[in-house]
């Protein structure tokens, strides 16, 4: 291990802060859950039946299992950036000017063929490597929403409605770029700290595997926490809650945004879920498809893991407001 | 988390993923196209985890030797690191053991009657095409009734052009038994789940099977039924996912299939 003592000390301090933020972030999620669970209290008896536990475990394990290959893809890319790409090369390759960097990052998002679980570790690593924050966040938001796999599955789920694919692409890219610009322009530098650790042990192989292992555990731990909550949500809240909701007004849009956050369906599959909800207008379903890959319980947990609670508290509401507004506008014009 | 713990943890998750991917167990959770990605990512995790542990051991030994040789304080410090800590991931990483613990404690279960009974009631057919006539013409079924997926059966029953064919030709359907809340013991719902990505987005696809009163099989028994479409009792053609009704001619218990779910 060839770290200088100074670097080692910095890491320790960061880690203490990180641990505290981790505990606080989880506590925050649990608190946010209490009102939701209280509302669902009528169904609480189900919790204690074996059937409910089995149902929870199936959804929980399947969410985790589904995410693991994407998480591995994300952490391998992240570790490769950290161990193999010199920081000086990144500094030269990426424009410092956000006017160029942000849209470029949005377009680069189209190249990562994964769902949201891959993009979080990659974005966390990019920030740790000194990419302008706005650009890294634009990448974080755009990658899971506009990559070719998601576009194809959207086209399959909405046959004969290519405007839905176009609207999803446009609304997601616009949201990602606007949030990126907004962050570049107004964010305080203290708000975002990457918790992705830098391992410099000497050999490239050691750097690579150490970084991959710690990124995987960091992101994966948060993912598991998010998956547990989502599975509990799906098990406890009776689906009949949604029977009487529908329509096309502002309420429908808010309901669909709320559903996107709580259901946390993977961006590859959410188009199929949205296609089935015909009681909602196309615009409100576009809101569902735009918000889902950017803000949901699983993602909030992942982002809090890669960055910090302070970051999540500002970033999540910002993205939510921009995504709902842009998707509503795009939907009104295109659909 | 210590370096050796972190490596062991990653290798453990890798082994879990590999085990899932190499056995049909993963089909209870994800779609079949994920198989190779599970195997690949499991293998990568095992390799990374083992390498982390081995390199850590080598380095610790090297550091200890150096410290003993030179009384070099710096090297000594790092030698202790190798044994006792230098945290490689925050404690949240331990949570990754939970899916494994749950799978062991609760068992590996597919979605069952509980999930089927909790579906949204306003449901529409997912997009997709099925040409029953071509299917009947193309296959040679050796005098047997042709087997159909539940989702294809419902698609054909909702299609005004194909519906009458189902009234004439007997077909075979396989699924598990779910009690019909409105059935009063005179029918059950033959159920399959259709999943787009993983079990978290499953949709129950059901066909109503009338039986003699009191003859409803136990819930979650797998059965194969043969019969024609009851044109009068089934829902009108449209886009609904409401269960069509089968006129049963034969029914037998079967084993749970490996490919547990249906896919779009």
Coordinates of C-alpha atoms in Angstrom, one line a residue:
Chain A
X1 CA 0.0 0.0 0.0
X2 CA 1.7 3.1 -1.2
X3 CA -0.7 5.8 0.1
X4 CA 0.9 8.8 1.7
X5 CA -0.2 9.1 5.3
X6 CA -2.1 12.4 4.4
X7 CA -4.3 10.6 1.8
X8 CA -5.1 7.9 4.3
X9 CA -6.2 10.3 6.9
X10 CA -8.5 12.1 4.5
X11 CA -10.2 8.9 3.6
X12 CA -10.8 8.0 7.3
X13 CA -12.4 11.3 8.0
X14 CA -14.6 11.1 4.9
X15 CA -15.6 7.6 6.0
X16 CA -16.7 8.6 9.4
X17 CA -18.8 11.4 7.9
X18 CA -20.1 8.9 5.3
X19 CA -21.1 6.4 8.0
X20 CA -23.1 9.1 9.8
X21 CA -24.8 10.2 6.6
X22 CA -25.6 6.6 5.8
X23 CA -27.4 6.1 9.1
X24 CA -29.2 9.4 8.8
X25 CA -30.2 8.7 5.2
X26 CA -31.7 5.3 6.1
X27 CA -33.5 6.8 9.1
X28 CA -34.9 9.4 6.7
X29 CA -36.3 6.8 4.4
X30 CA -37.8 4.9 7.3
X31 CA -39.5 8.0 8.6
X32 CA -40.9 8.8 5.1
X33 CA -42.4 5.4 5.1
X34 CA -44.3 5.7 8.3
X35 CA -47.2 7.8 6.9
X36 CA -47.5 5.5 3.9
X37 CA -47.6 2.4 6.0
X38 CA -50.1 4.0 8.4
X39 CA -52.4 4.6 5.5
X40 CA -52.1 1.0 4.4
X41 CA -52.8 -0.2 7.9
X42 CA -56.1 -1.8 6.9
X43 CA -53.9 -4.4 5.1
X44 CA -51.5 -4.7 8.0
X45 CA -52.8 -8.1 9.0
X46 CA -51.3 -9.6 5.8
X47 CA -47.9 -8.9 7.1
X48 CA -48.1 -11.6 9.7
X49 CA -49.4 -14.3 7.4
X50 CA -46.7 -16.5 5.9
X51 CA -48.1 -15.8 2.4
X52 CA -47.2 -12.1 2.7
X53 CA -43.7 -12.9 3.9
X54 CA -43.2 -15.3 1.0
X55 CA -44.5 -12.7 -1.4
X56 CA -42.2 -10.0 0.0
X57 CA -39.2 -12.4 -0.2
X58 CA -40.0 -13.2 -3.9
X59 CA -40.2 -9.6 -4.9
X60 CA -37.2 -8.6 -2.8
X61 CA -34.9 -11.4 -4.1
X62 CA -36.1 -10.8 -7.7
X63 CA -35.4 -7.0 -7.5
X64 CA -31.9 -7.8 -6.2
X65 CA -31.1 -10.6 -8.6
X66 CA -32.3 -8.5 -11.6
X67 CA -30.1 -5.6 -10.5
X68 CA -26.9 -7.6 -9.8
X69 CA -25.7 -7.9 -13.4
X70 CA -26.3 -4.2 -14.0
X71 CA -24.6 -3.3 -10.8
X72 CA -21.6 -5.4 -11.8
X73 CA -21.5 -3.7 -15.2
X74 CA -21.7 -0.3 -13.5
X75 CA -19.0 -1.1 -10.9
X76 CA -16.6 -2.7 -13.5
X77 CA -16.9 0.5 -15.6
X78 CA -16.5 2.6 -12.5
X79 CA -13.4 0.7 -11.3
X80 CA -11.9 0.8 -14.8
X81 CA -12.3 4.5 -14.9
X82 CA -10.7 4.8 -11.5
X83 CA -7.8 2.3 -12.0
X84 CA -7.0 2.5 -15.7
X85 CA -7.9 6.0 -16.9
X86 CA -5.6 8.6 -15.6
X87 CA -7.2 11.7 -14.1
X88 CA -5.2 14.0 -16.3
X89 CA -6.7 12.3 -19.4
X90 CA -10.2 12.9 -18.1
X91 CA -9.4 16.5 -17.4
X92 CA -8.2 17.0 -21.0
X93 CA -11.0 15.0 -22.6
X94 CA -14.0 16.5 -20.9
X95 CA -14.7 20.2 -21.5
X96 CA -14.8 22.2 -18.3
X97 CA -17.4 24.4 -19.7
X98 CA -20.8 23.1 -18.6
X99 CA -22.5 24.5 -21.8
X100 CA -20.6 21.9 -23.7
X101 CA -20.1 19.2 -21.1
X102 CA -23.8 18.9 -20.0
X103 CA -25.4 18.1 -23.4
X104 CA -22.4 15.8 -24.2
X105 CA -23.0 13.9 -21.0
X106 CA -26.7 13.6 -21.8
X107 CA -25.9 12.2 -25.2
X108 CA -23.3 9.8 -23.7
X109 CA -26.1 8.5 -21.5
X110 CA -27.6 6.9 -24.6
X111 CA -24.5 4.6 -24.8
X112 CA -24.7 2.8 -21.5
X113 CA -27.0 -0.2 -22.2
X114 CA -28.2 -0.7 -18.6
X115 CA -30.9 0.3 -16.2
X116 CA -30.5 2.8 -13.3
X117 CA -28.4 0.4 -11.3
X118 CA -25.4 0.8 -13.6
X119 CA -25.5 4.5 -14.0
X120 CA -25.2 5.4 -10.3
X121 CA -21.7 3.9 -9.6
X122 CA -20.4 5.3 -12.9
X123 CA -21.7 8.8 -12.2
X124 CA -20.3 8.6 -8.7
X125 CA -16.9 7.6 -10.0
X126 CA -17.0 10.4 -12.7
X127 CA -17.5 13.0 -9.9
X128 CA -14.7 11.5 -7.8
X129 CA -12.5 11.8 -10.9
X130 CA -13.2 15.5 -11.3
X131 CA -15.8 15.6 -14.1
X132 CA -18.0 18.8 -13.8
X133 CA -20.8 17.9 -11.4
X134 CA -23.6 19.1 -13.7
X135 CA -22.3 16.8 -16.5
X136 CA -22.0 13.7 -14.3
X137 CA -25.5 14.3 -12.9
X138 CA -26.9 14.7 -16.4
X139 CA -25.3 11.4 -17.3
X140 CA -26.8 9.8 -14.2
X141 CA -30.3 10.9 -15.1
X142 CA -30.1 10.3 -18.9
X143 CA -28.4 6.9 -19.1
X144 CA -31.2 4.7 -17.6
X145 CA -34.0 6.6 -19.5
X146 CA -32.8 7.0 -23.1
X147 CA -30.6 4.0 -23.8
X148 CA -31.5 1.9 -26.9
X149 CA -32.8 -1.1 -24.8
X150 CA -35.3 1.2 -23.0
X151 CA -36.3 2.9 -26.2
X152 CA -37.0 -0.5 -27.9
X153 CA -39.0 -1.8 -25.0
X154 CA -41.0 1.3 -25.0
X155 CA -41.7 0.9 -28.7
X156 CA -42.8 -2.7 -28.1
X157 CA -45.0 -1.7 -25.2
X158 CA -46.8 1.0 -27.1
X159 CA -47.2 -0.6 -30.6
X160 CA -48.3 1.9 -33.3
X161 CA -47.5 4.9 -31.1
X162 CA -44.0 6.0 -32.1
X163 CA -44.8 9.4 -30.6
X164 CA -44.7 7.8 -27.2
X165 CA -41.1 6.7 -27.8
X166 CA -40.2 10.2 -29.1
X167 CA -41.9 11.9 -26.2
X168 CA -40.1 9.7 -23.7
X169 CA -36.7 10.3 -25.3
X170 CA -37.3 14.1 -25.5
X171 CA -38.8 14.5 -22.0
X172 CA -36.0 12.4 -20.3
X173 CA -33.1 14.1 -22.2
X174 CA -34.5 17.6 -21.6
X175 CA -35.0 16.9 -17.9
X176 CA -31.5 15.5 -17.5
X177 CA -29.9 18.5 -19.4
X178 CA -32.0 21.1 -17.5
X179 CA -31.1 19.6 -14.1
X180 CA -27.4 19.5 -15.2
X181 CA -27.4 23.2 -16.2
X182 CA -29.3 24.1 -13.1
X183 CA -26.8 22.3 -10.9
X184 CA -23.9 23.8 -12.7
X185 CA -25.3 27.2 -12.2
X186 CA -26.7 27.2 -8.7
X187 CA -25.4 24.4 -6.7
X188 CA -23.1 25.0 -3.8
X189 CA -19.9 22.9 -4.1
X190 CA -20.4 21.4 -0.6
X191 CA -23.7 19.8 -1.7
X192 CA -22.2 17.0 -3.6
X193 CA -19.4 14.8 -2.3
X194 CA -18.7 11.5 -3.9
X195 CA -18.4 8.7 -1.4
X196 CA -16.7 6.5 -4.0
X197 CA -13.3 5.7 -2.5
X198 CA -10.0 5.9 -4.4
X199 CA -7.8 2.9 -3.8
X200 CA -4.2 3.3 -4.7
X201 CA -2.4 0.2 -3.6
X202 CA 0.3 0.2 -6.2
X203 CA -0.5 -2.4 -8.8
X204 CA -3.2 -1.7 -11.3
X205 CA -4.8 -5.1 -10.7
X206 CA -5.1 -4.3 -7.0
X207 CA -6.5 -0.9 -7.6
X208 CA -9.0 -2.3 -10.0
X209 CA -10.3 -5.2 -7.8
X210 CA -10.3 -3.1 -4.6
X211 CA -12.3 -0.3 -6.3
X212 CA -14.7 -2.7 -7.9
X213 CA -15.3 -4.6 -4.6
X214 CA -15.9 -1.4 -2.5
X215 CA -18.1 0.2 -5.2
X216 CA -20.2 -2.9 -5.5
X217 CA -20.7 -3.3 -1.7
X218 CA -21.4 0.4 -1.3
X219 CA -24.0 0.6 -4.1
X220 CA -25.3 -2.9 -3.5
X221 CA -26.0 -2.4 0.1
X222 CA -28.1 0.6 -0.6
X223 CA -29.8 -1.2 -3.5
X224 CA -30.8 -4.0 -1.1
X225 CA -32.2 -1.5 1.4
X226 CA -34.3 0.1 -1.4
X227 CA -35.4 -3.3 -2.8
X228 CA -36.6 -4.3 0.7
X229 CA -38.7 -1.2 0.9
X230 CA -40.2 -1.6 -2.6
X231 CA -41.1 -5.2 -2.0
X232 CA -42.8 -4.3 1.3
X233 CA -44.7 -1.6 -0.4
X234 CA -45.9 -3.9 -3.1
X235 CA -46.9 -6.5 -0.6
X236 CA -48.6 -4.3 2.0
X237 CA -50.5 -1.6 -0.1
X238 CA -53.6 -3.1 -1.6
X239 CA -53.7 -2.6 -5.4
X240 CA -57.3 -1.7 -5.2
X241 CA -56.1 1.7 -4.0
X242 CA -55.4 2.4 -7.6
X243 CA -58.7 1.1 -8.9
X244 CA -60.5 4.4 -8.4
X245 CA -57.7 6.6 -9.5
X246 CA -57.4 7.7 -13.1
X247 CA -58.2 10.4 -15.5
X248 CA -56.1 13.1 -17.1
X249 CA -56.0 16.1 -14.8
X250 CA -53.2 17.4 -12.6
X251 CA -54.2 14.8 -10.0
X252 CA -53.6 11.9 -12.4
X253 CA -50.1 13.4 -13.2
X254 CA -49.2 13.5 -9.5
X255 CA -50.6 10.1 -8.9
X256 CA -48.5 8.6 -11.7
X257 CA -45.4 10.4 -10.4
X258 CA -46.1 8.9 -7.0
X259 CA -46.6 5.5 -8.5
X260 CA -43.3 5.7 -10.4
X261 CA -41.5 6.5 -7.1
X262 CA -43.1 3.8 -5.0
X263 CA -43.2 0.9 -7.6
X264 CA -39.6 1.4 -8.6
X265 CA -40.0 -0.7 -11.7
X266 CA -36.8 -1.2 -13.7
X267 CA -36.6 1.2 -16.7
X268 CA -36.5 -1.7 -19.0
X269 CA -39.9 -2.9 -17.9
X270 CA -41.8 0.2 -16.8
X271 CA -43.2 0.8 -20.3
X272 CA -45.1 -2.4 -20.0
X273 CA -46.5 -1.4 -16.7
X274 CA -47.5 2.0 -18.1
X275 CA -49.1 0.5 -21.2
X276 CA -51.5 -1.4 -19.0
X277 CA -52.7 1.6 -17.0
X278 CA -55.2 2.7 -19.6
X279 CA -57.3 4.5 -17.1
X280 CA -54.7 7.2 -17.1
X281 CA -54.1 9.7 -19.9
X282 CA -51.0 9.3 -22.1
X283 CA -49.5 12.4 -20.7
X284 CA -49.7 11.2 -17.1
X285 CA -48.2 7.9 -18.3
X286 CA -45.3 9.8 -19.9
X287 CA -44.8 11.4 -16.5
X288 CA -44.6 7.9 -15.0
X289 CA -42.0 6.9 -17.6
X290 CA -39.9 10.1 -17.1
X291 CA -39.9 10.1 -13.3
X292 CA -39.4 6.4 -12.8
X293 CA -35.8 6.0 -14.1
X294 CA -34.7 9.3 -12.4
X295 CA -36.5 9.3 -9.0
X296 CA -37.7 6.2 -7.2
X297 CA -37.1 4.6 -3.8
X298 CA -34.4 2.2 -5.1
X299 CA -32.6 5.0 -6.8
X300 CA -32.8 7.5 -3.9
X301 CA -31.2 4.8 -1.8
X302 CA -28.5 4.2 -4.5
X303 CA -27.8 7.9 -4.9
X304 CA -27.6 8.5 -1.1
X305 CA -25.0 5.7 -1.1
X306 CA -22.9 7.0 -3.9
X307 CA -23.1 10.6 -2.8
X308 CA -24.6 11.9 0.5
X309 CA -27.8 12.6 2.3
X310 CA -27.3 16.3 1.9
X311 CA -27.1 15.7 -1.8
X312 CA -30.2 13.6 -2.0
X313 CA -32.3 16.1 -0.1
X314 CA -31.6 18.7 -2.7
X315 CA -31.2 16.7 -5.8
X316 CA -34.4 14.5 -5.5
X317 CA -36.9 17.3 -5.2
X318 CA -35.2 19.3 -8.0
X319 CA -35.3 16.3 -10.4
X320 CA -38.9 15.5 -9.4
X321 CA -40.2 19.0 -10.1
X322 CA -38.2 19.4 -13.4
X323 CA -39.3 15.9 -14.6
X324 CA -43.0 16.4 -13.9
X325 CA -43.0 19.8 -15.5
X326 CA -41.1 18.8 -18.6
X327 CA -43.0 15.5 -19.1
X328 CA -46.3 17.3 -18.8
X329 CA -45.2 20.0 -21.3
X330 CA -43.8 17.4 -23.8
X331 CA -46.9 15.2 -23.4
X332 CA -49.3 18.1 -24.0
X333 CA -47.5 19.0 -27.2
X334 CA -46.6 15.6 -28.6
X335 CA -49.3 13.2 -27.4
Chain B
X1 CA -15.7 -3.4 6.6
X2 CA -12.2 -4.9 6.6
X3 CA -10.5 -5.7 3.3
X4 CA -10.8 -9.5 3.8
X5 CA -14.4 -9.1 4.8
X6 CA -15.2 -7.0 1.8
X7 CA -13.5 -9.6 -0.5
X8 CA -15.3 -12.5 1.1
X9 CA -18.6 -10.7 0.9
X10 CA -18.2 -9.9 -2.8
X11 CA -17.2 -13.6 -3.4
X12 CA -20.3 -14.7 -1.4
X13 CA -22.7 -12.6 -3.5
X14 CA -20.9 -13.9 -6.6
X15 CA -21.4 -17.5 -5.4
X16 CA -25.1 -16.8 -4.7
X17 CA -25.6 -15.3 -8.1
X18 CA -23.7 -18.1 -9.8
X19 CA -25.8 -20.7 -8.0
X20 CA -29.0 -18.9 -9.0
X21 CA -27.9 -18.6 -12.6
X22 CA -26.7 -22.2 -13.0
X23 CA -29.9 -23.8 -11.5
X24 CA -33.4 -23.2 -12.7
X25 CA -34.0 -21.3 -9.4
X26 CA -33.4 -17.9 -11.0
X27 CA -36.5 -18.5 -13.3
X28 CA -38.6 -18.0 -10.2
X29 CA -37.4 -14.4 -10.1
X30 CA -36.2 -13.1 -13.5
X31 CA -36.7 -13.8 -17.2
X32 CA -34.7 -16.5 -19.0
X33 CA -32.7 -14.0 -21.1
X34 CA -31.0 -13.0 -17.8
X35 CA -29.5 -16.4 -17.3
X36 CA -26.1 -15.7 -19.0
X37 CA -25.8 -12.3 -17.4
X38 CA -26.3 -13.8 -14.0
X39 CA -23.7 -16.5 -14.7
X40 CA -21.2 -13.9 -16.1
X41 CA -21.7 -11.4 -13.3
X42 CA -21.5 -14.1 -10.6
X43 CA -18.2 -15.3 -12.1
X44 CA -16.8 -11.7 -12.2
X45 CA -17.8 -11.2 -8.5
X46 CA -16.2 -14.4 -7.4
X47 CA -13.0 -13.6 -9.2
X48 CA -12.9 -10.0 -7.9
X49 CA -13.7 -11.1 -4.3
X50 CA -11.0 -13.9 -4.3
X51 CA -8.4 -11.5 -5.9
X52 CA -9.1 -8.9 -3.2
X53 CA -8.6 -11.4 -0.4
X54 CA -5.5 -13.0 -1.9
X55 CA -3.8 -9.7 -2.8
X56 CA -4.6 -8.4 0.7
X57 CA -2.9 -11.4 2.3
X58 CA 0.2 -11.1 0.1
X59 CA 0.5 -7.4 0.9
X60 CA 0.0 -8.0 4.6
X61 CA 2.8 -10.6 4.6
X62 CA 5.1 -8.3 2.6
X63 CA 4.4 -5.4 4.9
X64 CA 5.0 -7.5 8.0
X65 CA 8.3 -8.7 6.6
X66 CA 9.3 -5.2 5.8
X67 CA 8.4 -3.9 9.2
X68 CA 10.3 -6.7 10.9
X69 CA 13.4 -6.1 8.7
X70 CA 13.6 -2.3 8.9
X71 CA 11.5 -1.3 11.9
X72 CA 9.9 1.0 9.4
X73 CA 7.0 2.6 11.1
X74 CA 5.1 3.3 8.0
X75 CA 5.3 -0.2 6.7
X76 CA 4.4 -1.5 10.1
X77 CA 1.3 0.7 10.2
X78 CA 0.2 -0.8 6.9
X79 CA 1.0 -4.3 7.9
X80 CA -1.5 -3.8 10.8
X81 CA -3.9 -2.4 8.3
X82 CA -3.7 -5.6 6.3
X83 CA -4.7 -7.6 9.4
X84 CA -7.1 -5.4 11.3
X85 CA -8.7 -2.9 9.1
X86 CA -8.4 0.0 6.6
X87 CA -12.0 0.1 5.8
X88 CA -12.8 -0.8 2.3
X89 CA -16.5 -0.2 2.3
X90 CA -19.0 1.2 4.7
X91 CA -21.0 -1.1 6.8
X92 CA -24.0 -0.8 4.5
X93 CA -22.3 -3.5 2.4
X94 CA -23.3 -6.1 4.9
X95 CA -26.9 -5.7 3.8
X96 CA -26.0 -7.5 0.6
X97 CA -26.1 -10.7 2.6
X98 CA -29.8 -10.2 3.2
X99 CA -31.2 -11.6 -0.1
X100 CA -29.1 -14.8 0.5
X101 CA -30.4 -14.9 4.1
X102 CA -34.0 -14.4 3.0
X103 CA -33.7 -17.0 0.2
X104 CA -32.4 -19.5 2.8
X105 CA -34.8 -18.6 5.6
X106 CA -38.0 -18.2 3.6
X107 CA -37.1 -20.6 0.8
X108 CA -37.1 -19.8 -2.9
X109 CA -40.7 -19.3 -3.8
X110 CA -42.4 -18.1 -7.0
X111 CA -45.2 -15.6 -6.8
X112 CA -48.3 -17.5 -5.8
X113 CA -52.0 -17.1 -5.1
X114 CA -51.3 -14.2 -2.7
X115 CA -49.9 -12.0 -5.4
X116 CA -52.6 -13.2 -7.9
X117 CA -55.4 -12.2 -5.4
X118 CA -53.9 -8.7 -5.1
X119 CA -53.9 -7.5 -8.7
X120 CA -55.4 -4.3 -9.8
X121 CA -58.9 -5.1 -11.0
X122 CA -59.0 -2.7 -14.0
X123 CA -56.6 -4.5 -16.2
X124 CA -56.1 -4.5 -20.0
X125 CA -54.4 -7.0 -22.3
X126 CA -50.7 -6.2 -22.6
X127 CA -49.6 -5.5 -26.2
X128 CA -48.8 -8.5 -28.3
X129 CA -50.0 -10.5 -31.2
X130 CA -51.1 -14.1 -31.4
X131 CA -52.4 -15.9 -34.6
X132 CA -54.3 -18.9 -33.4
X133 CA -55.2 -20.1 -36.9
X134 CA -51.6 -20.2 -38.0
X135 CA -50.6 -21.9 -34.8
X136 CA -53.3 -24.6 -35.2
X137 CA -52.4 -25.1 -38.9
X138 CA -48.6 -25.2 -38.4
X139 CA -48.4 -27.6 -35.4
X140 CA -48.8 -31.4 -35.6
X141 CA -50.3 -32.3 -32.2
X142 CA -50.5 -36.1 -32.8
X143 CA -54.2 -36.2 -32.1
X144 CA -53.7 -34.3 -28.8
X145 CA -55.2 -31.0 -28.0
X146 CA -52.7 -28.3 -28.8
X147 CA -51.1 -26.5 -25.7
X148 CA -51.5 -22.8 -25.5
X149 CA -50.0 -20.2 -23.1
X150 CA -52.6 -18.5 -20.9
X151 CA -51.8 -15.1 -22.4
X152 CA -52.2 -16.3 -26.0
X153 CA -55.5 -18.0 -25.0
X154 CA -56.8 -14.7 -23.6
X155 CA -55.6 -12.8 -26.7
X156 CA -57.4 -15.2 -29.0
X157 CA -60.5 -15.1 -26.9
X158 CA -60.6 -11.3 -27.1
X159 CA -60.2 -11.3 -30.8
X160 CA -63.5 -11.4 -32.7
X161 CA -61.9 -13.3 -35.6
X162 CA -60.3 -16.0 -33.6
X163 CA -62.8 -16.4 -30.8
X164 CA -65.0 -18.9 -32.6
X165 CA -62.1 -21.2 -33.3
X166 CA -61.5 -21.6 -29.6
X167 CA -65.2 -22.5 -29.2
X168 CA -64.7 -25.4 -31.7
X169 CA -61.2 -26.6 -31.0
X170 CA -60.2 -28.0 -27.6
X171 CA -56.9 -26.7 -26.3
X172 CA -54.7 -27.5 -23.3
X173 CA -53.7 -24.9 -20.7
X174 CA -51.4 -25.3 -17.7
X175 CA -51.4 -23.2 -14.6
X176 CA -51.9 -23.2 -10.9
X177 CA -55.1 -23.0 -9.0
X178 CA -56.3 -19.8 -7.4
X179 CA -59.6 -19.6 -5.6
X180 CA -62.2 -17.3 -7.4
X181 CA -63.5 -14.9 -4.7
X182 CA -66.8 -14.7 -6.6
X183 CA -66.9 -18.4 -7.6
X184 CA -68.8 -19.8 -4.6
X185 CA -66.8 -23.0 -4.9
X186 CA -68.1 -23.7 -8.4
X187 CA -65.0 -22.6 -10.3
X188 CA -61.3 -21.7 -9.9
X189 CA -58.9 -19.4 -11.7
X190 CA -56.2 -21.2 -13.7
X191 CA -53.4 -18.7 -13.2
X192 CA -50.0 -17.9 -14.7
X193 CA -47.9 -14.8 -14.2
X194 CA -46.5 -12.8 -17.0
X195 CA -43.3 -10.9 -16.2
X196 CA -41.6 -8.2 -18.3
X197 CA -38.3 -7.9 -16.4
X198 CA -38.6 -9.6 -13.0
X199 CA -41.2 -10.8 -10.5
X200 CA -41.7 -7.2 -9.3
X201 CA -43.6 -6.3 -12.4
X202 CA -45.7 -9.5 -12.7
X203 CA -49.2 -9.6 -14.2
X204 CA -51.6 -12.4 -13.3
X205 CA -53.1 -14.0 -16.5
X206 CA -56.1 -16.0 -15.5
X207 CA -58.7 -18.3 -17.1
X208 CA -61.9 -19.3 -15.3
X209 CA -62.4 -23.1 -15.0
X210 CA -65.8 -24.3 -13.8
X211 CA -65.9 -27.5 -11.8
X212 CA -68.5 -29.5 -9.9
X213 CA -69.3 -27.9 -6.6
X214 CA -66.8 -28.7 -3.9
X215 CA -64.3 -30.2 -6.5
X216 CA -62.0 -27.2 -6.6
X217 CA -58.4 -28.4 -6.2
X218 CA -56.2 -27.0 -3.5
X219 CA -54.8 -23.5 -4.1
X220 CA -51.4 -23.5 -5.9
X221 CA -51.8 -27.0 -7.2
X222 CA -50.5 -27.2 -10.8
X223 CA -53.1 -28.6 -13.2
X224 CA -53.4 -29.1 -16.9
X225 CA -56.9 -28.6 -18.3
X226 CA -58.4 -29.3 -21.7
X227 CA -61.5 -27.7 -23.1
X228 CA -63.2 -25.3 -25.4
X229 CA -64.1 -21.6 -24.9
X230 CA -67.5 -21.1 -23.3
X231 CA -68.6 -18.4 -25.8
X232 CA -71.5 -17.2 -23.8
X233 CA -70.0 -17.0 -20.3
X234 CA -66.7 -15.4 -21.5
X235 CA -66.3 -11.6 -21.7
X236 CA -67.1 -9.9 -25.0
X237 CA -64.2 -9.3 -27.4
X238 CA -62.2 -6.1 -26.5
X239 CA -59.1 -5.3 -24.6
X240 CA -59.9 -6.6 -21.2
X241 CA -57.8 -9.1 -19.2
X242 CA -61.0 -10.4 -17.5
X243 CA -60.7 -14.2 -17.4
X244 CA -62.4 -16.1 -20.3
X245 CA -64.4 -19.2 -19.2
X246 CA -63.4 -22.7 -20.3
X247 CA -65.7 -25.6 -20.8
X248 CA -63.6 -28.4 -19.4
X249 CA -63.4 -31.8 -20.9
X250 CA -60.4 -33.1 -19.0
X251 CA -58.2 -32.0 -16.0
X252 CA -55.2 -33.6 -14.4
X253 CA -52.5 -32.6 -11.8
X254 CA -49.1 -31.9 -13.2
X255 CA -45.7 -31.0 -11.8
X256 CA -44.6 -27.4 -11.4
X257 CA -42.8 -26.4 -14.6
X258 CA -39.3 -25.0 -14.6
X259 CA -40.3 -22.1 -16.7
X260 CA -42.7 -20.8 -14.1
X261 CA -43.8 -17.6 -15.7
X262 CA -45.0 -16.5 -19.1
X263 CA -43.2 -13.7 -21.0
X264 CA -44.5 -11.0 -23.5

